[in-house]
Amino acid sequence: MMQIGLHPSIHAFKPDEWDALNPSRYPGLLHGFLSSLEDSKSVGEGTGWQPLYASMKRGNDLIGAIVCYLKSDSYGEYVFDWAWADAYHRNGINYYPKCITAVPFTPATGPRILLKDGEDYLKITEQLIKALKNELAERVSSWHILFPDERSFQLLSSEGSWLERSGVQFHWFNDGFETFDEHLATFNSKRRKEVRRERRRVSDQGIVFERLSGYELNDQAIDTLFRCYQTTYRLRGNLGYLNRTFFEYAIDRIPDAIRVAFAIHQGKRIAMSFCLRDTKNFYGRYWGALYDVDCLHFETCFHQWIEDAIEQGIERFDPGAQGEHKIARGFRPVKTRSLHWVKHSEFELAIRKFLISESNHVDRYFEICDGHTPFKALNEQISL
């Protein structure tokens, strides 16, 4: 007999039973990642992110789950709905709390429903969505599923009553490269020279790099990592969503899902880029530098991870939201999607009309970006 449960904490589940639903080890849904967020108080009371986990069990066997958060604001989501919230407010209606299914502070496409292999995926999905909507109907204005991968999108949207929204990011794809030079060989001559010049500007200043897994990060490395992380956010007038305790817990609990690139000058680490990974993908998350160095951001956040991805046979590198400057460095525009259930019928209609118009603009933007990639024509021959 199947039983559906709703839980306020990831600690309702054993790590092994939870992660068995995530064989690709998508980092944002690993038990160790979610528990690090909760235990460091990066999510929970007072943060604007209140966890809610929906689960389905057959007896004692966990066969499906959806991670949700009840939100009291729209910070840290990267699918922007501030205008929707403002419209609700102007009409005297509460937009918050709302519910989202997403990885906190992480605009990375991935699974948004976890399912045990061999089960009736559609049936489990329908029952979990029904249970959540019944729970949420009197508590929230809306439910938003952000950055679902193709499988999750198809399963979740099949239930109906969802509005679809699209966006654009820039990802790098490994076309079977064995070296960084092979990657550059796909560029036209001008862009290829620019990337090489950019990398030389960093190396000519005596800066070298080390790339470490979570297993190799000691307290000193974590100190530098966190100082760099906070430095970036200080420029924006805050200290960031995450605290040092989160990084300590995550590095201890999911070391295989973490990689960090450090820039080193005269024996001292002066910058870092923090990356999550699963079996096929890199997800660039955070960067920071203690000193301002020309082109250091591009080298630390892009070229180092492309080089590392090639060495490790990683298929795709998702460096995060926005950034048209990524195009010239070998990243291609890709469409992202989200699903939205809006309870208020009149606002649902207004948002539906808005999304049709927005989708046309997104399509045009995608076409423009796709026309500015640095890749050479198929018939161009070059020698390295």
mmCIF file of C-alpha atoms in Angstrom:
data_model
loop_
_atom_site.group_PDB
_atom_site.id
_atom_site.type_symbol
_atom_site.label_atom_id
_atom_site.label_comp_id
_atom_site.label_asym_id
_atom_site.label_seq_id
_atom_site.Cartn_x
_atom_site.Cartn_y
_atom_site.Cartn_z
ATOM 1 C CA MET A 1 0.000 0.000 0.000
ATOM 2 C CA MET A 2 1.303 3.469 -0.928
ATOM 3 C CA GLN A 3 1.524 6.221 1.675
ATOM 4 C CA ILE A 4 2.144 9.918 1.073
ATOM 5 C CA GLY A 5 3.889 11.994 3.712
ATOM 6 C CA LEU A 6 4.750 15.670 4.175
ATOM 7 C CA HIS A 7 7.827 16.490 6.237
ATOM 8 C CA PRO A 8 9.481 19.737 7.431
ATOM 9 C CA SER A 9 13.040 18.393 7.338
ATOM 10 C CA ILE A 10 15.320 16.227 5.202
ATOM 11 C CA HIS A 11 16.213 14.428 8.432
ATOM 12 C CA ALA A 12 12.905 12.563 8.110
ATOM 13 C CA PHE A 13 14.808 10.399 5.617
ATOM 14 C CA LYS A 14 17.942 8.289 5.891
ATOM 15 C CA PRO A 15 20.728 9.486 3.573
ATOM 16 C CA ASP A 16 21.025 6.162 1.757
ATOM 17 C CA GLU A 17 17.296 5.769 1.069
ATOM 18 C CA TRP A 18 17.019 9.378 -0.142
ATOM 19 C CA ASP A 19 20.072 9.292 -2.392
ATOM 20 C CA ALA A 20 18.947 5.982 -3.912
ATOM 21 C CA LEU A 21 16.338 8.073 -5.787
ATOM 22 C CA ASN A 22 19.132 10.233 -7.251
ATOM 23 C CA PRO A 23 21.487 7.820 -9.088
ATOM 24 C CA SER A 24 23.090 10.606 -11.154
ATOM 25 C CA ARG A 25 24.009 12.300 -7.841
ATOM 26 C CA TYR A 26 22.618 15.644 -8.960
ATOM 27 C CA PRO A 27 24.233 17.689 -6.193
ATOM 28 C CA GLY A 28 21.371 20.039 -5.358
ATOM 29 C CA LEU A 29 19.161 17.142 -4.262
ATOM 30 C CA LEU A 30 21.701 15.030 -2.395
ATOM 31 C CA HIS A 31 20.787 14.399 1.232
ATOM 32 C CA GLY A 32 24.138 15.841 2.308
ATOM 33 C CA PHE A 33 23.530 19.074 0.408
ATOM 34 C CA LEU A 34 19.986 19.543 1.710
ATOM 35 C CA SER A 35 20.971 18.687 5.280
ATOM 36 C CA SER A 36 23.908 21.113 5.083
ATOM 37 C CA LEU A 37 21.496 23.892 4.142
ATOM 38 C CA GLU A 38 19.174 23.023 7.026
ATOM 39 C CA ASP A 39 21.789 22.343 9.694
ATOM 40 C CA SER A 40 23.722 25.535 8.906
ATOM 41 C CA LYS A 41 20.431 27.469 9.096
ATOM 42 C CA SER A 42 20.942 28.733 5.550
ATOM 43 C CA VAL A 43 17.318 27.679 5.061
ATOM 44 C CA GLY A 44 14.611 27.464 7.689
ATOM 45 C CA GLU A 45 13.086 29.927 10.108
ATOM 46 C CA GLY A 46 13.960 33.542 9.380
ATOM 47 C CA THR A 47 15.573 32.884 5.984
ATOM 48 C CA GLY A 48 12.542 33.088 3.697
ATOM 49 C CA TRP A 49 12.995 29.389 2.837
ATOM 50 C CA GLN A 50 10.890 26.923 4.857
ATOM 51 C CA PRO A 51 11.482 23.315 3.707
ATOM 52 C CA LEU A 52 8.600 20.976 2.889
ATOM 53 C CA TYR A 53 9.304 17.466 1.586
ATOM 54 C CA ALA A 54 6.613 15.340 -0.047
ATOM 55 C CA SER A 55 7.305 11.614 -0.123
ATOM 56 C CA MET A 56 5.671 8.435 -1.314
ATOM 57 C CA LYS A 57 6.429 5.086 0.271
ATOM 58 C CA ARG A 58 5.344 1.533 -0.383
ATOM 59 C CA GLY A 59 5.596 0.040 3.060
ATOM 60 C CA ASN A 60 9.022 1.160 4.256
ATOM 61 C CA ASP A 61 10.362 1.616 0.728
ATOM 62 C CA LEU A 62 10.777 5.240 -0.420
ATOM 63 C CA ILE A 63 9.750 5.386 -4.095
ATOM 64 C CA GLY A 64 9.206 9.090 -4.827
ATOM 65 C CA ALA A 65 9.813 12.574 -3.458
ATOM 66 C CA ILE A 66 9.488 16.271 -4.290
ATOM 67 C CA VAL A 67 11.407 19.012 -2.464
ATOM 68 C CA CYS A 68 9.506 22.245 -1.835
ATOM 69 C CA TYR A 69 10.081 25.470 0.042
ATOM 70 C CA LEU A 70 7.483 27.866 1.380
ATOM 71 C CA LYS A 71 8.783 31.320 0.471
ATOM 72 C CA SER A 72 8.118 34.696 2.074
ATOM 73 C CA ASP A 73 10.047 36.594 -0.629
ATOM 74 C CA SER A 74 11.585 35.924 -4.056
ATOM 75 C CA TYR A 75 15.287 36.161 -3.224
ATOM 76 C CA GLY A 76 17.696 33.455 -4.377
ATOM 77 C CA GLU A 77 15.452 31.975 -7.086
ATOM 78 C CA TYR A 78 16.697 33.393 -10.443
ATOM 79 C CA VAL A 79 13.289 33.127 -12.125
ATOM 80 C CA PHE A 80 12.087 36.615 -11.447
ATOM 81 C CA ASP A 81 8.505 37.186 -10.335
ATOM 82 C CA TRP A 82 8.862 40.437 -8.401
ATOM 83 C CA ALA A 83 6.496 42.139 -10.867
ATOM 84 C CA TRP A 84 3.874 39.474 -10.179
ATOM 85 C CA ALA A 85 4.222 40.040 -6.441
ATOM 86 C CA ASP A 86 3.910 43.793 -6.955
ATOM 87 C CA ALA A 87 0.736 43.351 -9.022
ATOM 88 C CA TYR A 88 -0.806 41.220 -6.274
ATOM 89 C CA HIS A 89 0.146 43.829 -3.671
ATOM 90 C CA ARG A 90 -1.360 46.698 -5.687
ATOM 91 C CA ASN A 91 -4.622 44.777 -5.832
ATOM 92 C CA GLY A 92 -4.683 44.038 -2.117
ATOM 93 C CA ILE A 93 -3.921 40.326 -2.487
ATOM 94 C CA ASN A 94 -1.118 38.417 -0.772
ATOM 95 C CA TYR A 95 1.440 36.854 -3.114
ATOM 96 C CA TYR A 96 3.474 35.470 -0.224
ATOM 97 C CA PRO A 97 3.736 32.879 1.042
ATOM 98 C CA LYS A 98 4.220 30.973 -2.170
ATOM 99 C CA CYS A 99 5.727 27.538 -2.786
ATOM 100 C CA ILE A 100 8.691 26.715 -4.987
ATOM 101 C CA THR A 101 10.365 23.493 -6.031
ATOM 102 C CA ALA A 102 13.973 24.448 -6.666
ATOM 103 C CA VAL A 103 17.496 24.221 -5.302
ATOM 104 C CA PRO A 104 18.018 27.229 -3.008
ATOM 105 C CA PHE A 105 20.249 29.936 -4.466
ATOM 106 C CA THR A 106 21.044 27.695 -7.455
ATOM 107 C CA PRO A 107 19.814 28.363 -11.017
ATOM 108 C CA ALA A 108 20.899 24.933 -12.268
ATOM 109 C CA THR A 109 18.679 22.686 -14.379
ATOM 110 C CA GLY A 110 18.160 19.231 -12.907
ATOM 111 C CA PRO A 111 15.601 16.727 -11.615
ATOM 112 C CA ARG A 112 12.717 18.218 -9.650
ATOM 113 C CA ILE A 113 11.014 14.957 -8.791
ATOM 114 C CA LEU A 114 12.912 11.949 -7.469
ATOM 115 C CA LEU A 115 11.634 8.511 -8.459
ATOM 116 C CA LYS A 116 12.794 4.977 -7.814
ATOM 117 C CA ASP A 117 13.798 3.081 -10.945
ATOM 118 C CA GLY A 118 11.196 0.681 -12.268
ATOM 119 C CA GLU A 119 8.186 2.362 -10.679
ATOM 120 C CA ASP A 120 5.135 3.859 -12.397
ATOM 121 C CA TYR A 121 6.614 7.342 -12.757
ATOM 122 C CA LEU A 122 3.463 9.032 -14.022
ATOM 123 C CA LYS A 123 1.230 7.576 -11.312
ATOM 124 C CA ILE A 124 3.616 8.572 -8.518
ATOM 125 C CA THR A 125 4.013 12.063 -9.974
ATOM 126 C CA GLU A 126 0.266 12.607 -10.225
ATOM 127 C CA GLN A 127 -0.345 11.477 -6.650
ATOM 128 C CA LEU A 128 2.461 13.602 -5.211
ATOM 129 C CA ILE A 129 1.271 16.704 -7.082
ATOM 130 C CA LYS A 130 -2.322 16.113 -5.986
ATOM 131 C CA ALA A 131 -1.255 15.726 -2.353
ATOM 132 C CA LEU A 132 0.866 18.865 -2.468
ATOM 133 C CA LYS A 133 -1.821 20.972 -4.120
ATOM 134 C CA ASN A 134 -4.331 19.838 -1.503
ATOM 135 C CA GLU A 135 -1.856 20.801 1.218
ATOM 136 C CA LEU A 136 -0.937 24.107 -0.393
ATOM 137 C CA ALA A 137 -4.378 25.253 -1.545
ATOM 138 C CA GLU A 138 -5.152 27.240 1.606
ATOM 139 C CA ARG A 139 -1.567 28.160 2.462
ATOM 140 C CA VAL A 140 0.011 29.740 -0.633
ATOM 141 C CA SER A 141 -0.844 31.847 -3.662
ATOM 142 C CA SER A 142 1.071 29.738 -6.153
ATOM 143 C CA TRP A 143 3.566 26.942 -6.772
ATOM 144 C CA HIS A 144 6.629 27.387 -8.982
ATOM 145 C CA ILE A 145 8.863 24.574 -10.272
ATOM 146 C CA LEU A 146 12.144 26.142 -11.365
ATOM 147 C CA PHE A 147 14.770 24.754 -13.768
ATOM 148 C CA PRO A 148 13.356 21.221 -14.211
ATOM 149 C CA ASP A 149 15.256 18.901 -16.533
ATOM 150 C CA GLU A 150 13.454 17.362 -19.499
ATOM 151 C CA ARG A 151 12.258 14.266 -17.673
ATOM 152 C CA SER A 152 10.909 16.234 -14.713
ATOM 153 C CA PHE A 153 9.335 18.801 -17.012
ATOM 154 C CA GLN A 154 7.447 16.144 -18.983
ATOM 155 C CA LEU A 155 6.285 14.267 -15.892
ATOM 156 C CA LEU A 156 5.219 17.306 -13.903
ATOM 157 C CA SER A 157 3.605 19.220 -16.762
ATOM 158 C CA SER A 158 1.552 16.179 -17.804
ATOM 159 C CA GLU A 159 -0.674 16.773 -14.786
ATOM 160 C CA GLY A 160 -2.009 19.947 -16.436
ATOM 161 C CA SER A 161 -2.936 23.353 -15.024
ATOM 162 C CA TRP A 162 0.650 24.634 -15.225
ATOM 163 C CA LEU A 163 1.856 27.772 -16.948
ATOM 164 C CA GLU A 164 5.150 27.357 -18.787
ATOM 165 C CA ARG A 165 7.924 29.946 -18.736
ATOM 166 C CA SER A 166 11.260 29.960 -20.554
ATOM 167 C CA GLY A 167 14.602 31.673 -20.150
ATOM 168 C CA VAL A 168 18.120 31.565 -21.568
ATOM 169 C CA GLN A 169 21.398 30.475 -20.020
ATOM 170 C CA PHE A 170 24.818 29.709 -21.505
ATOM 171 C CA HIS A 171 26.321 26.234 -21.168
ATOM 172 C CA TRP A 172 29.474 24.560 -22.458
ATOM 173 C CA PHE A 173 29.252 21.141 -24.103
ATOM 174 C CA ASN A 174 32.047 18.617 -24.450
ATOM 175 C CA ASP A 175 32.090 17.457 -28.060
ATOM 176 C CA GLY A 176 34.501 14.627 -27.333
ATOM 177 C CA PHE A 177 37.483 16.910 -26.728
ATOM 178 C CA GLU A 178 40.703 15.407 -25.400
ATOM 179 C CA THR A 179 42.518 18.709 -24.823
ATOM 180 C CA PHE A 180 41.710 22.382 -24.319
ATOM 181 C CA ASP A 181 43.352 23.081 -27.688
ATOM 182 C CA GLU A 182 40.845 20.756 -29.363
ATOM 183 C CA HIS A 183 38.084 22.819 -27.771
ATOM 184 C CA LEU A 184 39.691 26.009 -29.106
ATOM 185 C CA ALA A 185 40.012 24.446 -32.550
ATOM 186 C CA THR A 186 36.241 24.803 -32.934
ATOM 187 C CA PHE A 187 36.539 28.616 -32.589
ATOM 188 C CA ASN A 188 37.043 31.029 -35.433
ATOM 189 C CA SER A 189 40.534 32.493 -35.633
ATOM 190 C CA LYS A 190 39.718 35.824 -33.971
ATOM 191 C CA ARG A 191 37.995 34.329 -30.945
ATOM 192 C CA ARG A 192 40.616 31.606 -30.564
ATOM 193 C CA LYS A 193 43.394 34.204 -30.370
ATOM 194 C CA GLU A 194 41.391 36.267 -27.872
ATOM 195 C CA VAL A 195 40.986 33.325 -25.492
ATOM 196 C CA ARG A 196 44.684 32.476 -25.686
ATOM 197 C CA ARG A 197 45.592 36.109 -25.076
ATOM 198 C CA GLU A 198 43.194 36.213 -22.127
ATOM 199 C CA ARG A 199 44.797 33.160 -20.542
ATOM 200 C CA ARG A 200 48.302 34.555 -21.072
ATOM 201 C CA ARG A 201 47.373 37.761 -19.254
ATOM 202 C CA VAL A 202 46.805 35.669 -16.154
ATOM 203 C CA SER A 203 49.787 33.326 -16.472
ATOM 204 C CA ASP A 204 52.153 36.208 -17.315
ATOM 205 C CA GLN A 205 51.392 37.665 -13.891
ATOM 206 C CA GLY A 206 52.800 34.539 -12.278
ATOM 207 C CA ILE A 207 49.426 33.090 -11.332
ATOM 208 C CA VAL A 208 49.022 29.315 -11.279
ATOM 209 C CA PHE A 209 46.030 27.138 -10.406
ATOM 210 C CA GLU A 210 45.126 24.099 -8.386
ATOM 211 C CA ARG A 211 41.844 22.226 -8.681
ATOM 212 C CA LEU A 212 40.800 20.246 -5.626
ATOM 213 C CA SER A 213 37.971 17.863 -4.797
ATOM 214 C CA GLY A 214 36.058 18.121 -1.561
ATOM 215 C CA TYR A 215 38.251 15.346 -0.161
ATOM 216 C CA GLU A 216 41.310 17.612 -0.498
ATOM 217 C CA LEU A 217 39.936 20.743 1.180
ATOM 218 C CA ASN A 218 41.331 21.404 4.654
ATOM 219 C CA ASP A 219 40.363 24.133 7.126
ATOM 220 C CA GLN A 220 42.841 26.591 5.621
ATOM 221 C CA ALA A 221 41.369 26.052 2.150
ATOM 222 C CA ILE A 222 37.841 26.505 3.507
ATOM 223 C CA ASP A 223 38.918 29.753 5.184
ATOM 224 C CA THR A 224 40.171 31.145 1.872
ATOM 225 C CA LEU A 225 37.145 29.830 -0.007
ATOM 226 C CA PHE A 226 34.750 31.555 2.362
ATOM 227 C CA ARG A 227 36.712 34.828 2.439
ATOM 228 C CA CYS A 228 36.566 34.931 -1.353
ATOM 229 C CA TYR A 229 32.850 34.067 -1.347
ATOM 230 C CA GLN A 230 32.074 36.909 1.054
ATOM 231 C CA THR A 231 34.252 39.352 -0.887
ATOM 232 C CA THR A 232 32.035 38.958 -3.958
ATOM 233 C CA TYR A 233 28.852 39.553 -1.985
ATOM 234 C CA ARG A 234 30.291 42.521 -0.092
ATOM 235 C CA LEU A 235 30.524 44.297 -3.431
ATOM 236 C CA ARG A 236 26.713 43.963 -3.573
ATOM 237 C CA GLY A 237 26.236 45.195 -0.026
ATOM 238 C CA ASN A 238 25.661 41.886 1.794
ATOM 239 C CA LEU A 239 27.486 38.754 2.956
ATOM 240 C CA GLY A 240 25.751 36.147 0.789
ATOM 241 C CA TYR A 241 23.087 33.541 1.424
ATOM 242 C CA LEU A 242 25.447 30.896 2.814
ATOM 243 C CA ASN A 243 27.583 30.851 5.954
ATOM 244 C CA ARG A 244 30.886 29.130 6.619
ATOM 245 C CA THR A 245 29.137 26.309 8.462
ATOM 246 C CA PHE A 246 27.295 25.362 5.276
ATOM 247 C CA PHE A 247 30.561 24.945 3.390
ATOM 248 C CA GLU A 248 32.058 22.918 6.256
ATOM 249 C CA TYR A 249 29.077 20.568 6.360
ATOM 250 C CA ALA A 250 28.796 20.176 2.584
ATOM 251 C CA ILE A 251 32.508 19.475 2.133
ATOM 252 C CA ASP A 252 32.302 16.858 4.886
ATOM 253 C CA ARG A 253 29.065 15.219 3.690
ATOM 254 C CA ILE A 254 29.322 15.323 -0.121
ATOM 255 C CA PRO A 255 33.054 15.690 -0.896
ATOM 256 C CA ASP A 256 32.670 13.818 -4.187
ATOM 257 C CA ALA A 257 30.198 16.467 -5.425
ATOM 258 C CA ILE A 258 32.494 19.436 -4.782
ATOM 259 C CA ARG A 259 35.417 20.890 -6.701
ATOM 260 C CA VAL A 260 37.234 24.146 -6.048
ATOM 261 C CA ALA A 261 39.729 25.954 -8.275
ATOM 262 C CA PHE A 262 42.198 28.209 -6.471
ATOM 263 C CA ALA A 263 44.308 30.886 -8.148
ATOM 264 C CA ILE A 264 47.738 31.106 -6.512
ATOM 265 C CA HIS A 265 50.152 34.036 -6.655
ATOM 266 C CA GLN A 266 53.551 33.864 -4.976
ATOM 267 C CA GLY A 267 52.435 30.866 -2.950
ATOM 268 C CA LYS A 268 49.206 32.440 -1.694
ATOM 269 C CA ARG A 269 45.662 31.619 -2.750
ATOM 270 C CA ILE A 270 44.124 34.837 -4.046
ATOM 271 C CA ALA A 271 40.894 33.694 -5.748
ATOM 272 C CA MET A 272 38.587 30.707 -5.970
ATOM 273 C CA SER A 273 35.747 29.225 -7.976
ATOM 274 C CA PHE A 274 33.391 26.762 -6.250
ATOM 275 C CA CYS A 275 31.838 24.086 -8.436
ATOM 276 C CA LEU A 276 29.335 21.290 -7.828
ATOM 277 C CA ARG A 277 29.262 18.162 -9.960
ATOM 278 C CA ASP A 278 27.379 14.975 -10.681
ATOM 279 C CA THR A 279 28.273 12.052 -12.932
ATOM 280 C CA LYS A 280 27.997 14.050 -16.175
ATOM 281 C CA ASN A 281 27.866 17.767 -15.353
ATOM 282 C CA PHE A 282 29.720 20.607 -13.670
ATOM 283 C CA TYR A 283 27.717 23.394 -12.032
ATOM 284 C CA GLY A 284 29.686 26.590 -11.444
ATOM 285 C CA ARG A 285 28.350 28.276 -8.321
ATOM 286 C CA TYR A 286 30.517 30.831 -6.541
ATOM 287 C CA TRP A 287 33.593 32.887 -7.206
ATOM 288 C CA GLY A 288 35.597 35.481 -5.350
ATOM 289 C CA ALA A 289 38.988 37.190 -5.450
ATOM 290 C CA LEU A 290 40.987 38.912 -2.743
ATOM 291 C CA TYR A 291 42.738 41.065 -5.360
ATOM 292 C CA ASP A 292 41.646 42.607 -8.638
ATOM 293 C CA VAL A 293 43.595 40.904 -11.441
ATOM 294 C CA ASP A 294 42.940 41.386 -15.159
ATOM 295 C CA CYS A 295 41.054 38.418 -16.705
ATOM 296 C CA LEU A 296 41.270 36.371 -13.495
ATOM 297 C CA HIS A 297 37.501 35.875 -13.353
ATOM 298 C CA PHE A 298 37.371 34.378 -16.858
ATOM 299 C CA GLU A 299 40.278 32.028 -16.169
ATOM 300 C CA THR A 300 39.097 30.884 -12.742
ATOM 301 C CA CYS A 301 35.396 30.506 -13.528
ATOM 302 C CA PHE A 302 35.407 29.374 -17.168
ATOM 303 C CA HIS A 303 38.679 28.187 -18.688
ATOM 304 C CA GLN A 304 39.809 26.190 -15.648
ATOM 305 C CA TRP A 305 36.530 24.277 -15.476
ATOM 306 C CA ILE A 306 36.401 23.639 -19.209
ATOM 307 C CA GLU A 307 39.931 22.245 -18.975
ATOM 308 C CA ASP A 308 38.951 20.139 -15.966
ATOM 309 C CA ALA A 309 35.755 18.919 -17.641
ATOM 310 C CA ILE A 310 37.747 17.748 -20.656
ATOM 311 C CA GLU A 311 40.235 15.904 -18.447
ATOM 312 C CA GLN A 312 37.446 14.170 -16.502
ATOM 313 C CA GLY A 313 35.135 13.419 -19.417
ATOM 314 C CA ILE A 314 32.368 15.696 -18.136
ATOM 315 C CA GLU A 315 29.667 16.244 -20.777
ATOM 316 C CA ARG A 316 28.307 19.675 -19.828
ATOM 317 C CA PHE A 317 29.374 22.693 -17.792
ATOM 318 C CA ASP A 318 26.594 24.937 -16.485
ATOM 319 C CA PRO A 319 28.306 28.078 -15.121
ATOM 320 C CA GLY A 320 25.175 29.687 -13.675
ATOM 321 C CA ALA A 321 22.702 32.376 -14.626
ATOM 322 C CA GLN A 322 23.062 35.171 -17.160
ATOM 323 C CA GLY A 323 26.314 36.447 -18.668
ATOM 324 C CA GLU A 324 26.454 37.105 -22.400
ATOM 325 C CA HIS A 325 30.237 37.403 -22.026
ATOM 326 C CA LYS A 326 30.259 33.607 -21.788
ATOM 327 C CA ILE A 327 29.359 33.261 -25.468
ATOM 328 C CA ALA A 328 32.768 34.426 -26.718
ATOM 329 C CA ARG A 329 34.393 31.830 -24.453
ATOM 330 C CA GLY A 330 32.658 28.810 -25.933
ATOM 331 C CA PHE A 331 29.333 28.691 -24.119
ATOM 332 C CA ARG A 332 26.176 28.121 -26.144
ATOM 333 C CA PRO A 333 22.726 29.555 -25.435
ATOM 334 C CA VAL A 334 20.274 27.003 -24.063
ATOM 335 C CA LYS A 335 16.632 27.320 -23.111
ATOM 336 C CA THR A 336 15.610 26.892 -19.488
ATOM 337 C CA ARG A 337 12.058 26.257 -18.339
ATOM 338 C CA SER A 338 9.846 26.621 -15.317
ATOM 339 C CA LEU A 339 6.289 25.629 -14.404
ATOM 340 C CA HIS A 340 3.834 27.811 -12.487
ATOM 341 C CA TRP A 341 0.524 26.994 -10.810
ATOM 342 C CA VAL A 342 -1.378 30.181 -9.936
ATOM 343 C CA LYS A 343 -4.411 29.796 -7.694
ATOM 344 C CA HIS A 344 -6.135 33.147 -8.390
ATOM 345 C CA SER A 345 -8.036 32.694 -11.682
ATOM 346 C CA GLU A 346 -7.861 36.318 -12.853
ATOM 347 C CA PHE A 347 -4.158 36.614 -12.124
ATOM 348 C CA GLU A 348 -3.610 33.223 -13.741
ATOM 349 C CA LEU A 349 -5.124 34.584 -16.955
ATOM 350 C CA ALA A 350 -3.091 37.808 -16.784
ATOM 351 C CA ILE A 351 0.157 35.913 -16.157
ATOM 352 C CA ARG A 352 -0.655 33.477 -18.970
ATOM 353 C CA LYS A 353 -0.978 36.398 -21.413
ATOM 354 C CA PHE A 354 2.252 37.939 -20.121
ATOM 355 C CA LEU A 355 4.145 34.669 -20.570
ATOM 356 C CA ILE A 356 3.042 34.365 -24.201
ATOM 357 C CA SER A 357 4.511 37.795 -24.919
ATOM 358 C CA GLU A 358 7.629 37.113 -22.848
ATOM 359 C CA SER A 359 8.197 33.821 -24.667
ATOM 360 C CA ASN A 360 8.384 35.629 -28.000
ATOM 361 C CA HIS A 361 11.069 37.947 -26.612
ATOM 362 C CA VAL A 362 12.991 34.996 -25.152
ATOM 363 C CA ASP A 363 12.903 33.194 -28.508
ATOM 364 C CA ARG A 364 14.264 36.264 -30.266
ATOM 365 C CA TYR A 365 16.980 36.750 -27.649
ATOM 366 C CA PHE A 366 18.004 33.107 -28.018
ATOM 367 C CA GLU A 367 18.318 33.513 -31.794
ATOM 368 C CA ILE A 368 20.449 36.642 -31.397
ATOM 369 C CA CYS A 369 22.775 34.918 -28.921
ATOM 370 C CA ASP A 370 23.015 31.815 -31.085
ATOM 371 C CA GLY A 371 24.177 34.008 -33.950
ATOM 372 C CA HIS A 372 27.137 35.332 -31.956
ATOM 373 C CA THR A 373 28.854 32.099 -30.932
ATOM 374 C CA PRO A 374 32.616 31.983 -31.592
ATOM 375 C CA PHE A 375 32.577 28.721 -33.483
ATOM 376 C CA LYS A 376 34.079 28.483 -36.945
ATOM 377 C CA ALA A 377 32.091 27.487 -40.010
ATOM 378 C CA LEU A 378 31.950 23.744 -40.545
ATOM 379 C CA ASN A 379 34.084 23.919 -43.674
ATOM 380 C CA GLU A 380 36.829 26.064 -42.123
ATOM 381 C CA GLN A 381 40.076 24.165 -41.728
ATOM 382 C CA ILE A 382 42.697 25.199 -39.201
ATOM 383 C CA SER A 383 45.966 23.837 -37.933
ATOM 384 C CA LEU A 384 47.143 24.271 -34.365
#
